[in-house]
Amino acid sequence: MRAMMKRSEINEVVRKATVFYAQNGWHLPPQPRWDVTDFGLGNFKRYGLVLINLAEEKEYCEKLMYAQLGMTTPLHCHKKKKEDIIARAGSFKILLYNAHPDHAVAGEKFTVNVCGQARTVSNGETIRIQTGERVTLMPGVYHEFYPDVEEAIIGEVSTANDDLNDNFFVNPDVGRYPEITEDEPPMLKLLSDK
């Protein structure tokens, strides 16, 4: 049986994220659209992410993400979406492949842009993105990212976003939204709440 996230755990991380956003000068929009996920893996401290959709338009999307040290967004790619992942506060590391890791040629080099400058990386290489920097990922580039500091705000600006149909995770057990045990009343409604 798959472990479920507790509503109390969600409420706690929403409070922490709200404080950290404010401490770093991020003013959230009225009635922000919150998304808290354990990627369906039942271990939020290991695989977790807090997201707020700042803009979700037909042509583009902007998200503001919060993660704590130890939380990883699992290895995945998008077939349609091009995105910039940006260190807004703190820094993060990102693991990169130019194809599914089972099919990627070990050590093969490819290019990603960091702050608009081409950087050559190898399949399976992890690079560090420091505060203010951004990495641009083209469709098909597999990536996994996690903060390397206690707390981080990670931004995303991308072409049109489709979380349900354009996330291709390497781990087949990943689910985009969590199952939730209602052990206390919700502080707010999540994107995944019915």
Short mmCIF file of N, CA and C in Angstrom, two decimals:
data_model
loop_
_atom_site.label_atom_id
_atom_site.label_comp_id
_atom_site.label_asym_id
_atom_site.label_seq_id
_atom_site.Cartn_x
_atom_site.Cartn_y
_atom_site.Cartn_z
N MET A 1 0.85 -1.19 0.00
CA MET A 1 0.00 0.00 0.00
C MET A 1 0.89 1.25 0.00
N ARG A 2 0.60 2.18 -0.87
CA ARG A 2 1.39 3.41 -1.01
C ARG A 2 1.14 4.34 0.17
N ALA A 3 2.22 4.89 0.73
CA ALA A 3 2.09 5.85 1.82
C ALA A 3 1.45 7.13 1.30
N MET A 4 0.70 7.78 2.17
CA MET A 4 0.00 9.00 1.78
C MET A 4 0.57 10.19 2.54
N MET A 5 0.49 11.36 1.93
CA MET A 5 0.87 12.58 2.62
C MET A 5 -0.22 12.94 3.62
N LYS A 6 0.18 13.50 4.74
CA LYS A 6 -0.79 13.97 5.73
C LYS A 6 -1.07 15.45 5.45
N ARG A 7 -2.33 15.84 5.67
CA ARG A 7 -2.69 17.24 5.49
C ARG A 7 -1.88 18.13 6.44
N SER A 8 -1.57 17.61 7.63
CA SER A 8 -0.77 18.38 8.59
C SER A 8 0.63 18.65 8.03
N GLU A 9 1.19 17.69 7.30
CA GLU A 9 2.50 17.86 6.67
C GLU A 9 2.43 18.93 5.58
N ILE A 10 1.34 18.93 4.82
CA ILE A 10 1.15 19.93 3.77
C ILE A 10 1.00 21.32 4.39
N ASN A 11 0.16 21.42 5.42
CA ASN A 11 -0.04 22.72 6.09
C ASN A 11 1.27 23.26 6.64
N GLU A 12 2.07 22.39 7.24
CA GLU A 12 3.36 22.82 7.82
C GLU A 12 4.30 23.36 6.75
N VAL A 13 4.42 22.66 5.62
CA VAL A 13 5.36 23.13 4.60
C VAL A 13 4.83 24.38 3.90
N VAL A 14 3.52 24.54 3.80
CA VAL A 14 2.96 25.77 3.23
C VAL A 14 3.32 26.95 4.13
N ARG A 15 3.22 26.76 5.46
CA ARG A 15 3.60 27.85 6.39
C ARG A 15 5.08 28.20 6.23
N LYS A 16 5.95 27.18 6.16
CA LYS A 16 7.39 27.42 6.02
C LYS A 16 7.70 28.12 4.70
N ALA A 17 7.07 27.66 3.63
CA ALA A 17 7.31 28.27 2.32
C ALA A 17 6.85 29.72 2.31
N THR A 18 5.69 29.99 2.90
CA THR A 18 5.16 31.35 2.94
C THR A 18 6.13 32.29 3.65
N VAL A 19 6.67 31.85 4.78
CA VAL A 19 7.64 32.66 5.53
C VAL A 19 8.90 32.88 4.70
N PHE A 20 9.41 31.82 4.05
CA PHE A 20 10.65 31.92 3.28
C PHE A 20 10.46 32.83 2.06
N TYR A 21 9.32 32.73 1.39
CA TYR A 21 9.03 33.64 0.27
C TYR A 21 9.08 35.08 0.76
N ALA A 22 8.41 35.37 1.88
CA ALA A 22 8.36 36.73 2.42
C ALA A 22 9.75 37.22 2.83
N GLN A 23 10.53 36.35 3.46
CA GLN A 23 11.88 36.74 3.88
C GLN A 23 12.76 37.10 2.70
N ASN A 24 12.44 36.56 1.54
CA ASN A 24 13.25 36.79 0.35
C ASN A 24 12.60 37.77 -0.62
N GLY A 25 11.58 38.49 -0.14
CA GLY A 25 11.00 39.57 -0.93
C GLY A 25 10.02 39.14 -2.00
N TRP A 26 9.51 37.91 -1.94
CA TRP A 26 8.55 37.45 -2.92
C TRP A 26 7.14 37.70 -2.41
N HIS A 27 6.43 38.56 -3.09
CA HIS A 27 5.04 38.86 -2.75
C HIS A 27 4.15 37.98 -3.61
N LEU A 28 3.39 37.12 -2.96
CA LEU A 28 2.56 36.18 -3.70
C LEU A 28 1.30 36.87 -4.22
N PRO A 29 0.78 36.39 -5.34
CA PRO A 29 -0.44 36.99 -5.87
C PRO A 29 -1.63 36.69 -4.97
N PRO A 30 -2.72 37.45 -5.11
CA PRO A 30 -3.93 37.12 -4.35
C PRO A 30 -4.40 35.72 -4.73
N GLN A 31 -4.80 34.95 -3.76
CA GLN A 31 -5.27 33.58 -3.97
C GLN A 31 -4.34 32.77 -4.87
N PRO A 32 -3.09 32.60 -4.45
CA PRO A 32 -2.16 31.84 -5.28
C PRO A 32 -2.60 30.38 -5.43
N ARG A 33 -2.25 29.78 -6.53
CA ARG A 33 -2.59 28.39 -6.81
C ARG A 33 -1.46 27.49 -6.31
N TRP A 34 -1.65 26.91 -5.13
CA TRP A 34 -0.63 26.09 -4.48
C TRP A 34 -0.68 24.64 -4.97
N ASP A 35 0.49 24.04 -5.05
CA ASP A 35 0.64 22.64 -5.43
C ASP A 35 1.73 22.07 -4.53
N VAL A 36 1.40 21.09 -3.71
CA VAL A 36 2.38 20.43 -2.84
C VAL A 36 2.38 18.96 -3.23
N THR A 37 3.54 18.43 -3.56
CA THR A 37 3.58 17.05 -4.05
C THR A 37 4.72 16.25 -3.45
N ASP A 38 4.43 14.96 -3.25
CA ASP A 38 5.47 13.98 -2.92
C ASP A 38 5.69 13.06 -4.12
N PHE A 39 5.17 13.48 -5.27
CA PHE A 39 5.28 12.74 -6.52
C PHE A 39 4.71 11.33 -6.40
N GLY A 40 3.77 11.17 -5.46
CA GLY A 40 3.12 9.88 -5.27
C GLY A 40 4.01 8.81 -4.67
N LEU A 41 5.19 9.22 -4.17
CA LEU A 41 6.16 8.24 -3.66
C LEU A 41 6.07 8.06 -2.14
N GLY A 42 5.26 8.89 -1.47
CA GLY A 42 5.02 8.71 -0.05
C GLY A 42 6.18 9.07 0.85
N ASN A 43 7.14 9.85 0.34
CA ASN A 43 8.28 10.26 1.16
C ASN A 43 8.61 11.71 0.82
N PHE A 44 7.81 12.63 1.37
CA PHE A 44 7.92 14.04 1.02
C PHE A 44 9.28 14.64 1.36
N LYS A 45 9.89 14.19 2.45
CA LYS A 45 11.21 14.74 2.85
C LYS A 45 12.29 14.34 1.84
N ARG A 46 12.07 13.26 1.10
CA ARG A 46 13.05 12.79 0.11
C ARG A 46 12.67 13.23 -1.31
N TYR A 47 11.39 13.10 -1.63
CA TYR A 47 10.89 13.48 -2.95
C TYR A 47 9.72 14.44 -2.74
N GLY A 48 10.01 15.71 -2.72
CA GLY A 48 8.96 16.67 -2.46
C GLY A 48 9.24 18.00 -3.10
N LEU A 49 8.16 18.75 -3.32
CA LEU A 49 8.29 20.07 -3.92
C LEU A 49 7.01 20.84 -3.64
N VAL A 50 7.17 22.14 -3.40
CA VAL A 50 6.05 23.06 -3.24
C VAL A 50 6.08 24.00 -4.44
N LEU A 51 4.95 24.15 -5.11
CA LEU A 51 4.90 25.00 -6.29
C LEU A 51 3.74 25.98 -6.19
N ILE A 52 3.95 27.17 -6.72
CA ILE A 52 2.87 28.14 -6.89
C ILE A 52 2.89 28.56 -8.35
N ASN A 53 1.74 28.45 -8.99
CA ASN A 53 1.63 28.88 -10.37
C ASN A 53 1.38 30.38 -10.38
N LEU A 54 2.36 31.14 -10.82
CA LEU A 54 2.23 32.60 -10.90
C LEU A 54 1.52 33.02 -12.18
N ALA A 55 1.79 32.32 -13.25
CA ALA A 55 1.14 32.59 -14.54
C ALA A 55 0.98 31.28 -15.27
N GLU A 56 -0.21 31.05 -15.78
CA GLU A 56 -0.46 29.83 -16.54
C GLU A 56 -1.31 30.21 -17.74
N GLU A 57 -0.62 30.61 -18.77
CA GLU A 57 -1.27 31.08 -19.99
C GLU A 57 -1.11 30.04 -21.10
N LYS A 58 -1.81 30.25 -22.19
CA LYS A 58 -1.75 29.31 -23.31
C LYS A 58 -0.33 29.23 -23.89
N GLU A 59 0.39 30.37 -23.87
CA GLU A 59 1.71 30.42 -24.51
C GLU A 59 2.87 30.22 -23.54
N TYR A 60 2.67 30.52 -22.25
CA TYR A 60 3.77 30.47 -21.31
C TYR A 60 3.27 30.21 -19.89
N CYS A 61 4.22 29.88 -19.01
CA CYS A 61 3.91 29.58 -17.62
C CYS A 61 5.05 30.10 -16.75
N GLU A 62 4.71 30.52 -15.53
CA GLU A 62 5.73 30.86 -14.55
C GLU A 62 5.35 30.23 -13.22
N LYS A 63 6.33 29.56 -12.58
CA LYS A 63 6.12 28.93 -11.29
C LYS A 63 7.18 29.41 -10.30
N LEU A 64 6.80 29.38 -9.05
CA LEU A 64 7.71 29.68 -7.95
C LEU A 64 7.71 28.44 -7.06
N MET A 65 8.86 27.80 -6.95
CA MET A 65 8.95 26.54 -6.22
C MET A 65 9.77 26.71 -4.95
N TYR A 66 9.44 25.92 -3.95
CA TYR A 66 10.14 25.92 -2.66
C TYR A 66 10.54 24.49 -2.35
N ALA A 67 11.79 24.32 -1.92
CA ALA A 67 12.26 22.99 -1.51
C ALA A 67 13.26 23.15 -0.37
N GLN A 68 13.31 22.12 0.45
CA GLN A 68 14.24 22.06 1.56
C GLN A 68 15.35 21.06 1.24
N LEU A 69 16.48 21.23 1.93
CA LEU A 69 17.60 20.31 1.74
C LEU A 69 17.12 18.87 1.91
N GLY A 70 17.47 18.02 0.98
CA GLY A 70 17.07 16.62 1.02
C GLY A 70 15.92 16.29 0.08
N MET A 71 15.17 17.33 -0.35
CA MET A 71 14.04 17.11 -1.26
C MET A 71 14.53 17.12 -2.71
N THR A 72 14.11 16.10 -3.46
CA THR A 72 14.51 15.98 -4.86
C THR A 72 13.28 15.93 -5.74
N THR A 73 13.33 16.64 -6.85
CA THR A 73 12.33 16.48 -7.91
C THR A 73 12.87 15.39 -8.83
N PRO A 74 12.17 14.24 -8.91
CA PRO A 74 12.71 13.07 -9.61
C PRO A 74 13.00 13.31 -11.09
N LEU A 75 13.91 12.50 -11.60
CA LEU A 75 14.39 12.58 -12.98
C LEU A 75 13.23 12.45 -13.98
N HIS A 76 13.13 13.45 -14.86
CA HIS A 76 12.05 13.48 -15.83
C HIS A 76 12.43 14.38 -17.00
N CYS A 77 11.59 14.36 -18.03
CA CYS A 77 11.73 15.30 -19.13
C CYS A 77 10.35 15.74 -19.58
N HIS A 78 10.35 16.69 -20.49
CA HIS A 78 9.12 17.16 -21.13
C HIS A 78 9.32 17.03 -22.64
N LYS A 79 8.31 16.60 -23.35
CA LYS A 79 8.44 16.45 -24.80
C LYS A 79 8.08 17.73 -25.53
N LYS A 80 7.29 18.62 -24.87
CA LYS A 80 6.88 19.86 -25.52
C LYS A 80 7.47 21.10 -24.86
N LYS A 81 7.59 21.06 -23.56
CA LYS A 81 7.93 22.28 -22.81
C LYS A 81 9.42 22.60 -22.83
N LYS A 82 9.73 23.84 -23.15
CA LYS A 82 11.07 24.41 -22.97
C LYS A 82 11.00 25.25 -21.70
N GLU A 83 12.02 25.15 -20.85
CA GLU A 83 11.95 25.85 -19.58
C GLU A 83 13.29 26.38 -19.12
N ASP A 84 13.20 27.49 -18.40
CA ASP A 84 14.32 28.01 -17.62
C ASP A 84 14.04 27.64 -16.17
N ILE A 85 15.01 27.04 -15.50
CA ILE A 85 14.91 26.77 -14.07
C ILE A 85 15.92 27.70 -13.41
N ILE A 86 15.43 28.49 -12.46
CA ILE A 86 16.18 29.65 -11.96
C ILE A 86 16.35 29.57 -10.45
N ALA A 87 17.56 29.83 -9.97
CA ALA A 87 17.81 29.92 -8.53
C ALA A 87 17.41 31.31 -8.07
N ARG A 88 16.24 31.42 -7.46
CA ARG A 88 15.72 32.72 -7.02
C ARG A 88 16.24 33.09 -5.63
N ALA A 89 16.44 32.10 -4.77
CA ALA A 89 17.04 32.30 -3.44
C ALA A 89 17.69 30.98 -3.06
N GLY A 90 18.96 31.02 -2.67
CA GLY A 90 19.69 29.78 -2.45
C GLY A 90 20.17 29.23 -3.78
N SER A 91 20.65 28.01 -3.75
CA SER A 91 21.19 27.39 -4.96
C SER A 91 20.67 25.96 -5.05
N PHE A 92 20.83 25.39 -6.24
CA PHE A 92 20.41 23.99 -6.42
C PHE A 92 21.35 23.29 -7.37
N LYS A 93 21.29 21.97 -7.33
CA LYS A 93 22.05 21.14 -8.26
C LYS A 93 21.06 20.46 -9.19
N ILE A 94 21.52 20.25 -10.42
CA ILE A 94 20.65 19.63 -11.41
C ILE A 94 21.43 18.57 -12.18
N LEU A 95 20.88 17.37 -12.22
CA LEU A 95 21.44 16.22 -12.94
C LEU A 95 20.85 16.22 -14.34
N LEU A 96 21.69 16.01 -15.36
CA LEU A 96 21.25 16.17 -16.74
C LEU A 96 21.60 14.97 -17.62
N TYR A 97 20.69 14.63 -18.52
CA TYR A 97 20.91 13.63 -19.57
C TYR A 97 20.27 14.16 -20.85
N ASN A 98 20.86 13.83 -22.00
CA ASN A 98 20.27 14.26 -23.27
C ASN A 98 19.26 13.26 -23.82
N ALA A 99 19.04 12.16 -23.09
CA ALA A 99 18.07 11.13 -23.47
C ALA A 99 17.72 10.35 -22.20
N HIS A 100 16.74 9.47 -22.30
CA HIS A 100 16.41 8.61 -21.16
C HIS A 100 17.70 7.94 -20.69
N PRO A 101 17.99 7.92 -19.38
CA PRO A 101 19.26 7.37 -18.90
C PRO A 101 19.54 5.94 -19.36
N ASP A 102 18.49 5.14 -19.62
CA ASP A 102 18.70 3.77 -20.11
C ASP A 102 19.21 3.77 -21.55
N HIS A 103 19.03 4.87 -22.26
CA HIS A 103 19.43 4.94 -23.67
C HIS A 103 20.52 5.98 -23.93
N ALA A 104 20.81 6.80 -22.93
CA ALA A 104 21.84 7.83 -23.09
C ALA A 104 23.22 7.18 -23.13
N VAL A 105 24.08 7.70 -23.99
CA VAL A 105 25.45 7.21 -24.10
C VAL A 105 26.27 7.80 -22.96
N ALA A 106 26.82 6.94 -22.13
CA ALA A 106 27.59 7.39 -20.97
C ALA A 106 28.72 8.32 -21.42
N GLY A 107 28.81 9.47 -20.78
CA GLY A 107 29.89 10.42 -21.07
C GLY A 107 29.68 11.26 -22.31
N GLU A 108 28.64 10.96 -23.10
CA GLU A 108 28.39 11.76 -24.31
C GLU A 108 28.12 13.21 -23.92
N LYS A 109 28.69 14.11 -24.67
CA LYS A 109 28.58 15.53 -24.36
C LYS A 109 27.41 16.15 -25.12
N PHE A 110 26.79 17.14 -24.49
CA PHE A 110 25.75 17.94 -25.12
C PHE A 110 25.77 19.32 -24.50
N THR A 111 24.96 20.22 -25.01
CA THR A 111 25.01 21.61 -24.58
C THR A 111 23.71 22.04 -23.93
N VAL A 112 23.83 22.74 -22.82
CA VAL A 112 22.70 23.46 -22.22
C VAL A 112 23.15 24.90 -22.05
N ASN A 113 22.21 25.80 -21.97
CA ASN A 113 22.55 27.20 -21.73
C ASN A 113 22.41 27.51 -20.25
N VAL A 114 23.42 28.15 -19.69
CA VAL A 114 23.38 28.65 -18.32
C VAL A 114 23.54 30.16 -18.43
N CYS A 115 22.52 30.87 -18.00
CA CYS A 115 22.49 32.34 -18.11
C CYS A 115 22.73 32.80 -19.55
N GLY A 116 22.16 32.04 -20.50
CA GLY A 116 22.26 32.41 -21.91
C GLY A 116 23.56 32.03 -22.58
N GLN A 117 24.48 31.43 -21.83
CA GLN A 117 25.78 31.02 -22.40
C GLN A 117 25.83 29.50 -22.53
N ALA A 118 26.27 29.02 -23.67
CA ALA A 118 26.35 27.57 -23.90
C ALA A 118 27.36 26.94 -22.94
N ARG A 119 26.94 25.85 -22.31
CA ARG A 119 27.84 25.09 -21.44
C ARG A 119 27.78 23.62 -21.87
N THR A 120 28.95 23.05 -22.08
CA THR A 120 29.02 21.65 -22.45
C THR A 120 29.00 20.79 -21.19
N VAL A 121 28.09 19.82 -21.18
CA VAL A 121 27.97 18.88 -20.07
C VAL A 121 27.98 17.46 -20.63
N SER A 122 28.15 16.50 -19.76
CA SER A 122 28.13 15.09 -20.15
C SER A 122 26.90 14.42 -19.56
N ASN A 123 26.41 13.38 -20.22
CA ASN A 123 25.29 12.62 -19.67
C ASN A 123 25.63 12.17 -18.26
N GLY A 124 24.69 12.40 -17.34
CA GLY A 124 24.89 12.01 -15.95
C GLY A 124 25.65 13.03 -15.12
N GLU A 125 25.96 14.18 -15.71
CA GLU A 125 26.68 15.22 -14.97
C GLU A 125 25.71 16.07 -14.15
N THR A 126 26.15 16.47 -12.98
CA THR A 126 25.39 17.38 -12.13
C THR A 126 26.10 18.72 -12.11
N ILE A 127 25.33 19.78 -12.36
CA ILE A 127 25.90 21.13 -12.29
C ILE A 127 25.18 21.92 -11.20
N ARG A 128 25.84 22.93 -10.69
CA ARG A 128 25.28 23.77 -9.62
C ARG A 128 24.82 25.10 -10.22
N ILE A 129 23.60 25.47 -9.87
CA ILE A 129 23.03 26.75 -10.30
C ILE A 129 22.94 27.63 -9.06
N GLN A 130 23.68 28.74 -9.07
CA GLN A 130 23.76 29.62 -7.91
C GLN A 130 22.69 30.71 -8.00
N THR A 131 22.46 31.36 -6.86
CA THR A 131 21.43 32.40 -6.78
C THR A 131 21.54 33.38 -7.94
N GLY A 132 20.42 33.58 -8.63
CA GLY A 132 20.37 34.49 -9.77
C GLY A 132 20.64 33.84 -11.10
N GLU A 133 21.20 32.63 -11.09
CA GLU A 133 21.50 31.93 -12.35
C GLU A 133 20.30 31.12 -12.82
N ARG A 134 20.31 30.80 -14.12
CA ARG A 134 19.26 29.98 -14.71
C ARG A 134 19.87 28.99 -15.69
N VAL A 135 19.22 27.86 -15.80
CA VAL A 135 19.61 26.86 -16.80
C VAL A 135 18.41 26.68 -17.72
N THR A 136 18.68 26.67 -19.03
CA THR A 136 17.62 26.52 -20.03
C THR A 136 17.62 25.07 -20.52
N LEU A 137 16.46 24.44 -20.41
CA LEU A 137 16.32 23.03 -20.81
C LEU A 137 15.38 22.92 -22.00
N MET A 138 15.87 22.29 -23.05
CA MET A 138 15.07 22.05 -24.24
C MET A 138 14.24 20.79 -24.03
N PRO A 139 13.14 20.62 -24.78
CA PRO A 139 12.37 19.39 -24.68
C PRO A 139 13.27 18.17 -24.89
N GLY A 140 13.03 17.13 -24.11
CA GLY A 140 13.80 15.89 -24.23
C GLY A 140 15.00 15.80 -23.31
N VAL A 141 15.39 16.90 -22.66
CA VAL A 141 16.52 16.86 -21.72
C VAL A 141 15.99 16.36 -20.37
N TYR A 142 16.49 15.24 -19.93
CA TYR A 142 16.10 14.69 -18.63
C TYR A 142 16.83 15.45 -17.53
N HIS A 143 16.09 15.73 -16.45
CA HIS A 143 16.68 16.53 -15.37
C HIS A 143 16.05 16.14 -14.03
N GLU A 144 16.88 16.24 -13.02
CA GLU A 144 16.49 16.02 -11.63
C GLU A 144 17.16 17.12 -10.83
N PHE A 145 16.43 17.80 -9.96
CA PHE A 145 17.06 18.91 -9.24
C PHE A 145 16.70 18.88 -7.76
N TYR A 146 17.60 19.51 -6.98
CA TYR A 146 17.44 19.54 -5.52
C TYR A 146 18.29 20.67 -4.96
N PRO A 147 17.80 21.30 -3.87
CA PRO A 147 18.61 22.37 -3.28
C PRO A 147 19.85 21.80 -2.60
N ASP A 148 20.91 22.58 -2.58
CA ASP A 148 22.12 22.17 -1.84
C ASP A 148 22.35 23.11 -0.66
N VAL A 149 21.27 23.79 -0.25
CA VAL A 149 21.25 24.66 0.93
C VAL A 149 20.00 24.28 1.73
N GLU A 150 19.86 24.83 2.94
CA GLU A 150 18.74 24.44 3.82
C GLU A 150 17.37 24.68 3.20
N GLU A 151 17.19 25.82 2.53
CA GLU A 151 15.94 26.14 1.85
C GLU A 151 16.28 26.88 0.57
N ALA A 152 15.45 26.69 -0.43
CA ALA A 152 15.69 27.37 -1.70
C ALA A 152 14.37 27.73 -2.36
N ILE A 153 14.40 28.84 -3.08
CA ILE A 153 13.30 29.21 -3.97
C ILE A 153 13.82 29.00 -5.39
N ILE A 154 13.11 28.19 -6.12
CA ILE A 154 13.51 27.83 -7.48
C ILE A 154 12.40 28.28 -8.42
N GLY A 155 12.74 29.10 -9.37
CA GLY A 155 11.75 29.60 -10.31
C GLY A 155 11.72 28.78 -11.58
N GLU A 156 10.61 28.87 -12.26
CA GLU A 156 10.50 28.26 -13.58
C GLU A 156 9.73 29.20 -14.48
N VAL A 157 10.29 29.47 -15.65
CA VAL A 157 9.60 30.18 -16.71
C VAL A 157 9.67 29.26 -17.92
N SER A 158 8.51 28.99 -18.52
CA SER A 158 8.50 27.99 -19.58
C SER A 158 7.47 28.31 -20.64
N THR A 159 7.55 27.54 -21.71
CA THR A 159 6.46 27.54 -22.67
C THR A 159 5.27 26.86 -22.00
N ALA A 160 4.17 26.73 -22.71
CA ALA A 160 2.94 26.21 -22.12
C ALA A 160 3.18 24.96 -21.29
N ASN A 161 2.50 24.90 -20.15
CA ASN A 161 2.69 23.84 -19.16
C ASN A 161 1.51 22.87 -19.21
N ASP A 162 1.82 21.57 -19.18
CA ASP A 162 0.78 20.54 -19.11
C ASP A 162 1.26 19.45 -18.16
N ASP A 163 1.02 19.66 -16.85
CA ASP A 163 1.53 18.74 -15.84
C ASP A 163 1.00 17.32 -16.00
N LEU A 164 -0.20 17.16 -16.51
CA LEU A 164 -0.77 15.82 -16.60
C LEU A 164 -0.29 15.03 -17.80
N ASN A 165 0.08 15.71 -18.89
CA ASN A 165 0.43 14.99 -20.13
C ASN A 165 1.85 15.21 -20.64
N ASP A 166 2.62 16.10 -20.00
CA ASP A 166 3.95 16.40 -20.52
C ASP A 166 5.04 16.27 -19.45
N ASN A 167 4.84 15.38 -18.50
CA ASN A 167 5.87 15.00 -17.53
C ASN A 167 6.17 13.53 -17.75
N PHE A 168 7.42 13.21 -18.09
CA PHE A 168 7.81 11.83 -18.36
C PHE A 168 8.91 11.45 -17.37
N PHE A 169 8.52 10.78 -16.29
CA PHE A 169 9.43 10.42 -15.22
C PHE A 169 10.10 9.08 -15.51
N VAL A 170 11.36 8.96 -15.12
CA VAL A 170 12.10 7.72 -15.30
C VAL A 170 11.53 6.64 -14.38
N ASN A 171 11.24 6.99 -13.13
CA ASN A 171 10.66 6.05 -12.18
C ASN A 171 9.18 5.87 -12.50
N PRO A 172 8.75 4.66 -12.89
CA PRO A 172 7.35 4.46 -13.27
C PRO A 172 6.37 4.59 -12.10
N ASP A 173 6.87 4.60 -10.87
CA ASP A 173 6.00 4.73 -9.70
C ASP A 173 5.63 6.17 -9.39
N VAL A 174 6.26 7.12 -10.07
CA VAL A 174 5.98 8.53 -9.79
C VAL A 174 4.57 8.88 -10.26
N GLY A 175 3.87 9.59 -9.41
CA GLY A 175 2.58 10.17 -9.74
C GLY A 175 2.69 11.67 -9.51
N ARG A 176 2.05 12.46 -10.32
CA ARG A 176 2.26 13.90 -10.22
C ARG A 176 1.68 14.50 -8.94
N TYR A 177 0.52 13.98 -8.49
CA TYR A 177 -0.13 14.55 -7.31
C TYR A 177 -0.18 13.52 -6.19
N PRO A 178 -0.15 13.98 -4.94
CA PRO A 178 -0.15 13.06 -3.80
C PRO A 178 -1.54 12.55 -3.44
N GLU A 179 -1.57 11.44 -2.75
CA GLU A 179 -2.78 11.01 -2.06
C GLU A 179 -2.66 11.56 -0.65
N ILE A 180 -3.76 12.07 -0.09
CA ILE A 180 -3.68 12.81 1.17
C ILE A 180 -4.57 12.18 2.24
N THR A 181 -3.99 12.02 3.42
CA THR A 181 -4.74 11.64 4.62
C THR A 181 -5.16 12.92 5.32
N GLU A 182 -6.45 13.09 5.52
CA GLU A 182 -6.98 14.32 6.11
C GLU A 182 -6.93 14.23 7.64
N ASP A 183 -5.75 14.49 8.22
CA ASP A 183 -5.61 14.41 9.68
C ASP A 183 -5.84 15.76 10.37
N GLU A 184 -6.02 16.83 9.59
CA GLU A 184 -6.42 18.13 10.12
C GLU A 184 -7.02 18.94 8.98
N PRO A 185 -7.74 20.01 9.27
CA PRO A 185 -8.35 20.80 8.20
C PRO A 185 -7.30 21.45 7.31
N PRO A 186 -7.57 21.56 6.01
CA PRO A 186 -6.62 22.21 5.10
C PRO A 186 -6.53 23.71 5.35
N MET A 187 -5.31 24.25 5.26
CA MET A 187 -5.12 25.71 5.34
C MET A 187 -5.61 26.38 4.07
N LEU A 188 -5.47 25.66 2.95
CA LEU A 188 -5.84 26.21 1.65
C LEU A 188 -6.12 25.07 0.70
N LYS A 189 -6.71 25.39 -0.42
CA LYS A 189 -7.02 24.38 -1.43
C LYS A 189 -5.84 24.23 -2.38
N LEU A 190 -5.41 22.99 -2.59
CA LEU A 190 -4.33 22.70 -3.53
C LEU A 190 -4.90 22.47 -4.93
N LEU A 191 -4.05 22.57 -5.93
CA LEU A 191 -4.47 22.25 -7.31
C LEU A 191 -5.04 20.85 -7.40
N SER A 192 -4.49 19.93 -6.60
CA SER A 192 -4.90 18.52 -6.67
C SER A 192 -6.15 18.22 -5.84
N ASP A 193 -6.61 19.16 -5.01
CA ASP A 193 -7.79 18.92 -4.20
C ASP A 193 -9.04 18.93 -5.07
N LYS A 194 -9.93 18.03 -4.79
CA LYS A 194 -11.18 17.92 -5.55
C LYS A 194 -12.15 19.01 -5.12
#
